[in-house]
Coordinates of C-alpha atoms and ligand atoms in Angstrom, one line a residue:
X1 CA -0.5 -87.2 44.1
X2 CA -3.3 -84.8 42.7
X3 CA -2.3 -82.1 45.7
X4 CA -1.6 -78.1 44.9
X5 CA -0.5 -75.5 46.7
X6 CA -3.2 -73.1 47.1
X7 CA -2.6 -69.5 48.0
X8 CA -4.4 -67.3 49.4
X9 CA -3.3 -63.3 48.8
X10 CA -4.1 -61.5 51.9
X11 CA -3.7 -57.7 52.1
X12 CA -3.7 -57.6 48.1
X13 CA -7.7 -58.4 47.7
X14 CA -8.0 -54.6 49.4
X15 CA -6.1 -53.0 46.6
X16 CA -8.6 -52.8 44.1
X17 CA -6.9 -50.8 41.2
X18 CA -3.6 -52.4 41.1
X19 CA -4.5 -56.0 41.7
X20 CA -3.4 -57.2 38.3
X21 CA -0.1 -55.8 38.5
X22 CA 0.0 -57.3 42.5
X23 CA -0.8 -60.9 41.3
X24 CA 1.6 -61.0 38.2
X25 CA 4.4 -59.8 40.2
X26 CA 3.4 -62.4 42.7
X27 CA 3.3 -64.9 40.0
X28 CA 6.4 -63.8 38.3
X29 CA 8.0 -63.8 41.9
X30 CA 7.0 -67.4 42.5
X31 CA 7.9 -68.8 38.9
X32 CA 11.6 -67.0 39.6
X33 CA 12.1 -68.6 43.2
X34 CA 10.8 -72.0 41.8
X35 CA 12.4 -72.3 38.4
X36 CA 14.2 -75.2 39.0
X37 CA 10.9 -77.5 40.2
X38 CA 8.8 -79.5 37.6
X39 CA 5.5 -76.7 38.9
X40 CA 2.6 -75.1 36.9
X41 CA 1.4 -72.2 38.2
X42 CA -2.4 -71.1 37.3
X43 CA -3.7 -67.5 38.8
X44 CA -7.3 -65.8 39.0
X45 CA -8.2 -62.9 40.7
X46 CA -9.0 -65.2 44.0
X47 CA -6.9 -67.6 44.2
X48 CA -3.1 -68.7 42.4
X49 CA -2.4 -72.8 42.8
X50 CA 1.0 -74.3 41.9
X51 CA 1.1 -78.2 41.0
X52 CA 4.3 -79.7 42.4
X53 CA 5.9 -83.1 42.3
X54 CA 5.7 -84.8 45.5
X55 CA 9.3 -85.0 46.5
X56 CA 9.7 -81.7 46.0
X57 CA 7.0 -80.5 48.5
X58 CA 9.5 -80.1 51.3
X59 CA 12.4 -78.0 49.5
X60 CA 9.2 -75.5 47.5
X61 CA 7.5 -75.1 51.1
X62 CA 10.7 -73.8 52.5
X63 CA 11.0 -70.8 49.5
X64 CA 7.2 -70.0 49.7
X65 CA 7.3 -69.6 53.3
X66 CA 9.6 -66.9 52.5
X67 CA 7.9 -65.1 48.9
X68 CA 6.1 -61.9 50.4
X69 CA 2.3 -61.5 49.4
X70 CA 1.3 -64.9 50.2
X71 CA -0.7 -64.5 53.3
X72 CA -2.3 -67.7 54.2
X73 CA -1.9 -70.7 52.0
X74 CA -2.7 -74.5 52.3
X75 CA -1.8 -78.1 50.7
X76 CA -4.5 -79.1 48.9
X77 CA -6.1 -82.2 47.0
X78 CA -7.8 -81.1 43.9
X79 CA -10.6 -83.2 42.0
X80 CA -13.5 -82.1 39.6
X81 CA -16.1 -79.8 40.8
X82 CA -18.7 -82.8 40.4
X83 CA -20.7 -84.2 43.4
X84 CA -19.5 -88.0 43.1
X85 CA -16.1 -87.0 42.7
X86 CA -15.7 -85.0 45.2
X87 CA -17.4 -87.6 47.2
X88 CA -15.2 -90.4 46.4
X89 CA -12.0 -88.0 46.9
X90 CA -13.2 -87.0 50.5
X91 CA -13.2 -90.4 51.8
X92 CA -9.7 -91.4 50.0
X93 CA -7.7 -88.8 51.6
X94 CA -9.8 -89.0 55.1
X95 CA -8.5 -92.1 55.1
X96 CA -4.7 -91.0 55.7
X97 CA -6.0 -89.0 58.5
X98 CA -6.2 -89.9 62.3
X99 CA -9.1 -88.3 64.0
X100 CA -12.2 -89.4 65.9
X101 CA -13.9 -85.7 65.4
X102 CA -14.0 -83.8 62.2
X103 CA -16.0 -81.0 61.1
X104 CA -16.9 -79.8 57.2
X105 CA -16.7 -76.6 56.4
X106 CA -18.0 -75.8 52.4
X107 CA -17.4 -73.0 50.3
X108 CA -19.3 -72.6 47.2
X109 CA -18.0 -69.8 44.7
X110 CA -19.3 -72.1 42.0
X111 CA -22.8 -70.6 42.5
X112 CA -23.8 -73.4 39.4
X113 CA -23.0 -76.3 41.7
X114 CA -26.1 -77.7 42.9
X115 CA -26.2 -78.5 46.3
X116 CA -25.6 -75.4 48.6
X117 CA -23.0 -75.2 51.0
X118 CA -24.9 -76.1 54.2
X119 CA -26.6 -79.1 52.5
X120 CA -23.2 -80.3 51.0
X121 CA -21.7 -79.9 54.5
X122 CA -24.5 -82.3 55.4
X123 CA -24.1 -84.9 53.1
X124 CA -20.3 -85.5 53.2
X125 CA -20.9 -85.4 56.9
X126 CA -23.4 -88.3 55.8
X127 CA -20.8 -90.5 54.0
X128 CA -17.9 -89.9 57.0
X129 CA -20.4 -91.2 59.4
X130 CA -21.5 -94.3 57.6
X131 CA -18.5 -94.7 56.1
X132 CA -15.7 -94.3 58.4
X133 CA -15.6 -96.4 62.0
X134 CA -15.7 -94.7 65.0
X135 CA -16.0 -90.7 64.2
X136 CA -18.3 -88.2 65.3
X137 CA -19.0 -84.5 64.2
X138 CA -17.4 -82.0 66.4
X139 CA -18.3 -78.4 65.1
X140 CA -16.4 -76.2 67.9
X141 CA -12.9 -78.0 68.4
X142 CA -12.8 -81.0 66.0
X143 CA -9.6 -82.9 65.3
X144 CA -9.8 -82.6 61.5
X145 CA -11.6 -79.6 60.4
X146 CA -12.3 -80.4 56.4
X147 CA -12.8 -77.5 53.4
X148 CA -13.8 -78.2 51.0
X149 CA -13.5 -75.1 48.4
X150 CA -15.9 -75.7 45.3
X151 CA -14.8 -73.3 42.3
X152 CA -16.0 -73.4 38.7
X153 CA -13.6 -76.3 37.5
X154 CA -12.6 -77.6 40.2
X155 CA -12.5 -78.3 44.1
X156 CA -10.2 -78.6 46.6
X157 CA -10.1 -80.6 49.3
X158 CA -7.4 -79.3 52.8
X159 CA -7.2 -80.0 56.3
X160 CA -4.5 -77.7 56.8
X161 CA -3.5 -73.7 57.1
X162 CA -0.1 -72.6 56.7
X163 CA 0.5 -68.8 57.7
X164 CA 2.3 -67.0 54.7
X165 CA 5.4 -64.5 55.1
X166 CA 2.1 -62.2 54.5
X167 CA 3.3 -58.6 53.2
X168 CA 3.7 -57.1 49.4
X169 CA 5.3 -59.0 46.9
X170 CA 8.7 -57.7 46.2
X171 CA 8.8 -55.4 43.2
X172 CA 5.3 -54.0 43.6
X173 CA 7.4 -50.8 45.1
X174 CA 10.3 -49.0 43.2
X175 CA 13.9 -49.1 44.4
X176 CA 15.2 -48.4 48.2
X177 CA 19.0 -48.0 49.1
X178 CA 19.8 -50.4 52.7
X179 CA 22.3 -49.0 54.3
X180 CA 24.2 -52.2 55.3
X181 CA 26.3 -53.1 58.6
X182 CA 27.1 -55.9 60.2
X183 CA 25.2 -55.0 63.2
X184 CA 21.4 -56.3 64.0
X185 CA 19.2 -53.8 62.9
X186 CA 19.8 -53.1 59.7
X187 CA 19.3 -56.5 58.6
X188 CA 16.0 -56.3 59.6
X189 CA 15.1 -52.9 58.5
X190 CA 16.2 -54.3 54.9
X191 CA 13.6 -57.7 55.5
X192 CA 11.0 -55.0 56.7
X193 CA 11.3 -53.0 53.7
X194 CA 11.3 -55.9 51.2
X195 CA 7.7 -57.1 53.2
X196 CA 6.3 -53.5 51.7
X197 CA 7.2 -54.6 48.1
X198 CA 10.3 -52.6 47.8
X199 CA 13.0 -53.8 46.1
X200 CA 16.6 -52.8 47.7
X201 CA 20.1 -52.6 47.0
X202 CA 22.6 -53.0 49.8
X203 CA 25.6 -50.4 50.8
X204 CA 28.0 -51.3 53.3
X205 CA 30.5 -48.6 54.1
X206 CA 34.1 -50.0 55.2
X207 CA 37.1 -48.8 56.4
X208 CA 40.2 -51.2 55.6
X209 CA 42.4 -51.7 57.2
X210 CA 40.5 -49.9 60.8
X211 CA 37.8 -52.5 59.9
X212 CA 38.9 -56.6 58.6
X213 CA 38.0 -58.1 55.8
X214 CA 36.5 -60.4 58.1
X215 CA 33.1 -57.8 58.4
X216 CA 33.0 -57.3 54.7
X217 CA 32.2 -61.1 54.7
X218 CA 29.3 -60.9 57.1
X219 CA 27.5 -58.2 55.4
X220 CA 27.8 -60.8 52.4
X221 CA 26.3 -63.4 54.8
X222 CA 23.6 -61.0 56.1
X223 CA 22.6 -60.0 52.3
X224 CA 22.5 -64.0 51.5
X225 CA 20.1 -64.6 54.1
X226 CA 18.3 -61.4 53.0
X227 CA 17.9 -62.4 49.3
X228 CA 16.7 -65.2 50.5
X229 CA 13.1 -63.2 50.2
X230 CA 13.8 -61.8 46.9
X231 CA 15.0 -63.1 43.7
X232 CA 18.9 -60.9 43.9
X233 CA 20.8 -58.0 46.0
X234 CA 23.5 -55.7 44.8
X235 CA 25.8 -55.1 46.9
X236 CA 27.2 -52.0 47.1
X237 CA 30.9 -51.8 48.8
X238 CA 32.0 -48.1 49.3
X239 CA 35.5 -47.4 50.7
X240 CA 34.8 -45.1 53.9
X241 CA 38.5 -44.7 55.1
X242 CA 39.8 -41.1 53.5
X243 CA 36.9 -39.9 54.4
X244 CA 37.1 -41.3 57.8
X245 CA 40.8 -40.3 58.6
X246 CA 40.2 -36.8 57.7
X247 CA 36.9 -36.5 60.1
X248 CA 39.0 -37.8 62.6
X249 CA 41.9 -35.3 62.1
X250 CA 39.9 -32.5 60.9
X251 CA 36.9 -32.3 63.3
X252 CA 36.3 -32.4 66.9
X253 CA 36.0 -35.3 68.4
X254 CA 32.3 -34.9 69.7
X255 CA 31.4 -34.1 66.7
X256 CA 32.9 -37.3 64.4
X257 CA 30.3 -39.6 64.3
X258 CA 27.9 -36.9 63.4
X259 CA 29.6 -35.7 60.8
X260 CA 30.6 -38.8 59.7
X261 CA 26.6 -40.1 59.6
X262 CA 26.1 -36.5 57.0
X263 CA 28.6 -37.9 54.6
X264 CA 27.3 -41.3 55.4
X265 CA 24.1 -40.0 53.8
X266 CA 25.8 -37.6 51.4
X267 CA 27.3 -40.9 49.3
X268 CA 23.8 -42.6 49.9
X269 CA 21.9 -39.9 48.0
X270 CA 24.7 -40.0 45.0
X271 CA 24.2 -43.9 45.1
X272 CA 20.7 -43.9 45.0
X273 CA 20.7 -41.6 42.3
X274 CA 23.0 -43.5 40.7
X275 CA 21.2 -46.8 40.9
X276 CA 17.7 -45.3 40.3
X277 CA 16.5 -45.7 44.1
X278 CA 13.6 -44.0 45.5
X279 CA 14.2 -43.8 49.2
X280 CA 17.2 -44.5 51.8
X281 CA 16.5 -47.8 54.5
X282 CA 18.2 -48.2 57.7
X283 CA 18.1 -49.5 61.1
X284 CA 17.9 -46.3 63.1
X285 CA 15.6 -46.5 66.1
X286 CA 15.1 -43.4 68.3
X287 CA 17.5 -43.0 70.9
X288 CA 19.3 -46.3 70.0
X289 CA 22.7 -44.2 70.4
X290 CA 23.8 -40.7 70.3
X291 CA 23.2 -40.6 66.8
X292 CA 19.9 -41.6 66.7
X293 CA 18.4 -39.3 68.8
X294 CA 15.6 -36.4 67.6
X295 CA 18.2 -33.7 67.3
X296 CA 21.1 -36.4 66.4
X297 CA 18.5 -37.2 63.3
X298 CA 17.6 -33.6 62.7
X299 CA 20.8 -32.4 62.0
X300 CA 22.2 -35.6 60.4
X301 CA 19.2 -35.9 57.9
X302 CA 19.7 -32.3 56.7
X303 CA 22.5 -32.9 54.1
X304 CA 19.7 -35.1 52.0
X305 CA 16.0 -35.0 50.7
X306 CA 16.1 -38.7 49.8
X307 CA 13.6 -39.7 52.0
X308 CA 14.6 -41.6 54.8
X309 CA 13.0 -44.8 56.0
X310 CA 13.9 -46.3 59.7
X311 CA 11.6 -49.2 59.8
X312 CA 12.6 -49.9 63.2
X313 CA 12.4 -46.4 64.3
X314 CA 9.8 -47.0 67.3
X315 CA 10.9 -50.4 68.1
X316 CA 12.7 -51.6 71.3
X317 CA 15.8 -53.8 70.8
X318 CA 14.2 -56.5 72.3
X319 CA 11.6 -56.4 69.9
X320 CA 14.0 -56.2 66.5
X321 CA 16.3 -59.2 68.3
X322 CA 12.9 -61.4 67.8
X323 CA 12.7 -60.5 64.6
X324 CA 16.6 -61.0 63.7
X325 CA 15.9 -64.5 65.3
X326 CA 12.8 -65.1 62.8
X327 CA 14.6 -63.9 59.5
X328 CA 17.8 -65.9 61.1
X329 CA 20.3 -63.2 61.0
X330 CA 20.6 -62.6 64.5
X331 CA 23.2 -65.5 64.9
X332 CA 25.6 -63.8 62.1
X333 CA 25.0 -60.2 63.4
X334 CA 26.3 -60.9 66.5
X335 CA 30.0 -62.3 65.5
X336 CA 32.7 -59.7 66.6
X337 CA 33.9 -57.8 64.0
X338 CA 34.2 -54.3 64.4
X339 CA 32.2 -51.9 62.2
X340 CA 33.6 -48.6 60.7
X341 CA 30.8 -47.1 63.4
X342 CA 32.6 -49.1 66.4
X343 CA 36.1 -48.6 65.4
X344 CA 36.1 -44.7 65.5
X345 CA 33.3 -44.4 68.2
X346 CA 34.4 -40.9 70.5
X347 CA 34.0 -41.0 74.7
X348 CA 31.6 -38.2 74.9
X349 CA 29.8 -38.5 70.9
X350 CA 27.5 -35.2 70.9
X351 CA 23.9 -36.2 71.8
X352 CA 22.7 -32.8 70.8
X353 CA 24.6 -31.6 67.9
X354 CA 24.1 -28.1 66.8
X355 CA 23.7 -27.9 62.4
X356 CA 26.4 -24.6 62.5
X357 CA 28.8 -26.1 64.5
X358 CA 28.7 -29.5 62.4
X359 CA 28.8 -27.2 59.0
X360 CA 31.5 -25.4 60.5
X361 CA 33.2 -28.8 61.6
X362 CA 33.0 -30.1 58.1
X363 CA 34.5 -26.7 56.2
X364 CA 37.7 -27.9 57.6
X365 CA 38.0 -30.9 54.7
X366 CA 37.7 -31.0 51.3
X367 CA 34.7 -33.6 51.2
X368 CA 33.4 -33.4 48.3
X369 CA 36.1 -34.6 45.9
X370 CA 36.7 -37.1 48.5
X371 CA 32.4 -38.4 48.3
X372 CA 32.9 -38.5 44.5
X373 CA 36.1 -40.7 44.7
X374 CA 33.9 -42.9 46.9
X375 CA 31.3 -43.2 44.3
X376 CA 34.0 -43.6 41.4
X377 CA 35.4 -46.6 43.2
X378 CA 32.2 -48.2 44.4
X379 CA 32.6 -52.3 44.3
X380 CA 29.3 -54.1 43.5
X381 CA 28.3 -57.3 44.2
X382 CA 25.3 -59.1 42.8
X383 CA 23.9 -61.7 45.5
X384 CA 21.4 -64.3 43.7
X385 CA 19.0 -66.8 44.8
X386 CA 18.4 -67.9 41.7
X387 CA 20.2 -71.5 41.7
X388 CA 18.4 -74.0 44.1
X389 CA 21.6 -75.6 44.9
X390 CA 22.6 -72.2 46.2
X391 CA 19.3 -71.3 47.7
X392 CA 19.3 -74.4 50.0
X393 CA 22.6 -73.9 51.7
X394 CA 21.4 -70.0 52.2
X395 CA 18.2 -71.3 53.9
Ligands
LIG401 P1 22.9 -52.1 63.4 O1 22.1 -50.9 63.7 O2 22.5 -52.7 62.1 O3 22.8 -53.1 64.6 P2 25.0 -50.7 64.2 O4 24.3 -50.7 65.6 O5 26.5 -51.0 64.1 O6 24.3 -51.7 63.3 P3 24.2 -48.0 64.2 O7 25.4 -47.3 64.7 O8 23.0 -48.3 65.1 O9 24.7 -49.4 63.5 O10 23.8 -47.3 62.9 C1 22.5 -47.1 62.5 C2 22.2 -47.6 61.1 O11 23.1 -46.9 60.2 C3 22.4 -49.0 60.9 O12 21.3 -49.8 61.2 C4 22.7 -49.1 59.4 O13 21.5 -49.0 58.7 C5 23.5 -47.8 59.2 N1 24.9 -48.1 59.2 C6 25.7 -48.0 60.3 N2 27.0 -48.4 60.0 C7 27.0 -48.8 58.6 C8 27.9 -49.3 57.7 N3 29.2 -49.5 58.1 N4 27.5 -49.5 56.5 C9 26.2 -49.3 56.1 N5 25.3 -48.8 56.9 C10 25.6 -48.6 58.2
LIG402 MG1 21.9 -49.9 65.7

């Protein structure tokens, strides 16, 4: 059937200057997710529409719903912007319809077309009446509530109003390093990040054989259900256990996990250096744990002028658990498998951990050699959505 997919762009119409370079990387984003669909996909500055097959709505509804920068978008018929055939297109598809109220809403940015929108609303309101039994105009709470969108070259027809994944589309922002684990939050930090328009690479920090291989595979679950909003994810894999074992024999135990969240972010900044990325992403929220409170972050973030980004920095874990449910990692984050964090977690970790005594903690160890080792032996994986065989078993 003649039907499109008509999007509407949201928070991009604000950003006056860049809005070429928004749309194309919307419309390259789209024409990547749906490259193996028989689609066209035209763009202006208002609007973008992608023809589709019919038996393919289904499947290219589930990606869209997922391709940030669409904020609102609808399924629409589309016929000539010409009175009688817009006329004779409204009461076709009406027809499929059950309702006994309707309203008629028309927009006219086809200031050439030459009835105005009020008058138009009035005589396909007209031809419902006489032409279909039983229905009456409802303008506050109808049953079917009809646009009719009249552009240059065409009109469209929709009874519908889908809510978009709303957002940035991914890749109008540089690069951003997630740091990875299989716990809940970072998962979501990552889908929080992508919304902005950043693109990320993944690092999960492992320490075989204290942690299984077991975790390894559900970060690689959690970035498949991540990439599932971009086009691909590196992985980044670094080996965390010499570094590990020494912290744990060289450094007091109150102090481990502080010290070992400044080398955490030591190998970050040599990776995103490495890999060309702008900022560091994780799921630090304040007061979460020891490690996460003002001082904890103070003295941790020191070792680094990468700046840091905690998306979920002022949320409550209630809050990020409804989000883990609505990106649909929450059910993978919370299989068992212990974490390089858990495994090595001390009684009493310091909640207020003084900068000398954690530089004095970490003079003990030669860590630099060990960091550079880490980034010498970095394993990467590349996770792609690209294949829609693929893509359907991640959704
Ligand atoms: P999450 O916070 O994702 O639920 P977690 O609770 O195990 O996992 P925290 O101890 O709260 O992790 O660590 C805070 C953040 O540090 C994580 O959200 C994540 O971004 C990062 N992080 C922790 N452990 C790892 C790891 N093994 N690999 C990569 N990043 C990690
Ligand atoms: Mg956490």
């Amino acid at each position: 059937m003649d039907r499109v997919i008509l999007i509407k762009y949201g928070e991009l119409s604000t950003k006056k200057a860049n809005r070429n370079f928004f749309i194309n990387t919307l419309y390259n984003n789209i024409k990547e997710k749906l490259n193996v669909f028989a689609i066209k996909i035209y763009k202006d500055r208002a609007r973008m529409t992608i023809q589709f097959r019919d038996e393919d709505l289904d499947k290219i509804k589930k990606i869209v719903d997922r391709i940030f920068g669409i904020h609102k978008y609808h399924i629409a018929y589309v016929v000539n912007s010409n009175v009688d055939e817009i006329k004779k297109k409204l009461l076709e598809v009406v027809k499929l319809e059950k309702f006994i109220t309707f309203k008629i809403e028309t927009k006219r940015s086809d200031k050439s077309f030459p009835i105005h929108s009020q008058d138009f609303n009035k005589v396909l309101g007209g031809l419902l009446l006489k032409n279909v039994n039983n229905v009456s105009v409802d303008v506050h709470n109808p049953d079917l509530w009809i646009k009719v969108e009249i552009r240059e070259k065409e009109t469209y027809i929709y009874f519908n109003n889908y809510d978009g994944a709303g957002g940035y589309p991914v890749g109008t922002q540089s690069k951003g390093m997630l740091m990875l684990s299989g716990g809940i939050d970072s998962p979501v930090a990552g889908y929080l990040a992508m919304k902005r328009g950043v693109v990320i690479e993944a690092v999960y920090f492992e320490a075989i054989p204290h942690t299984s291989l077991e975790a390894r595979e559900k970060v690689i679950s959690l970035c498949k259900k991540l990439v599932t909003y971009t086009n691909f994810i590196n992985l980044h894999i670094v080996n965390f256990t010499p570094i590990q074992e020494e912290i744990y024999k060289k450094c007091p135990e109150d102090y481990c996990i502080t010290i070992m969240r400044r080398m955490m972010y030591r190998i970050m900044e040599k990776i995103a250096n490495k890999y060309k990325g702008n900022i560091i992403i994780n799921g630090e929220s304040i007061g979460q744990v020891a490690s996460q409170t003002l001082t904890s972050m103070k003295v941790i973030n020191s070792v680094t002028n990468v700046p840091v980004i905690r998306p979920l920095a002022c949320l409550d874990k209630l809050e990020i658990i409804d989000l883990a449910r609505k990106i649909d990692t929450y059910e993978t984050s919370i299989l068992p498998y212990e974490d390089c964090c858990t495994v090595f977690v001390p009684k009493h970790p310091a909640i207020n951990p003084k900068l000398e005594k954690a530089i004095d903690a970490e003079s003990k160890f030669n860590y630099e050699e060990l960091i550079e080792l880490t980034i010498e032996n970095l394993n990467t994986i590349k996770i792609d959505s690209s294949e829609s065989k693929k893509f359907e078993d991640l959704l």
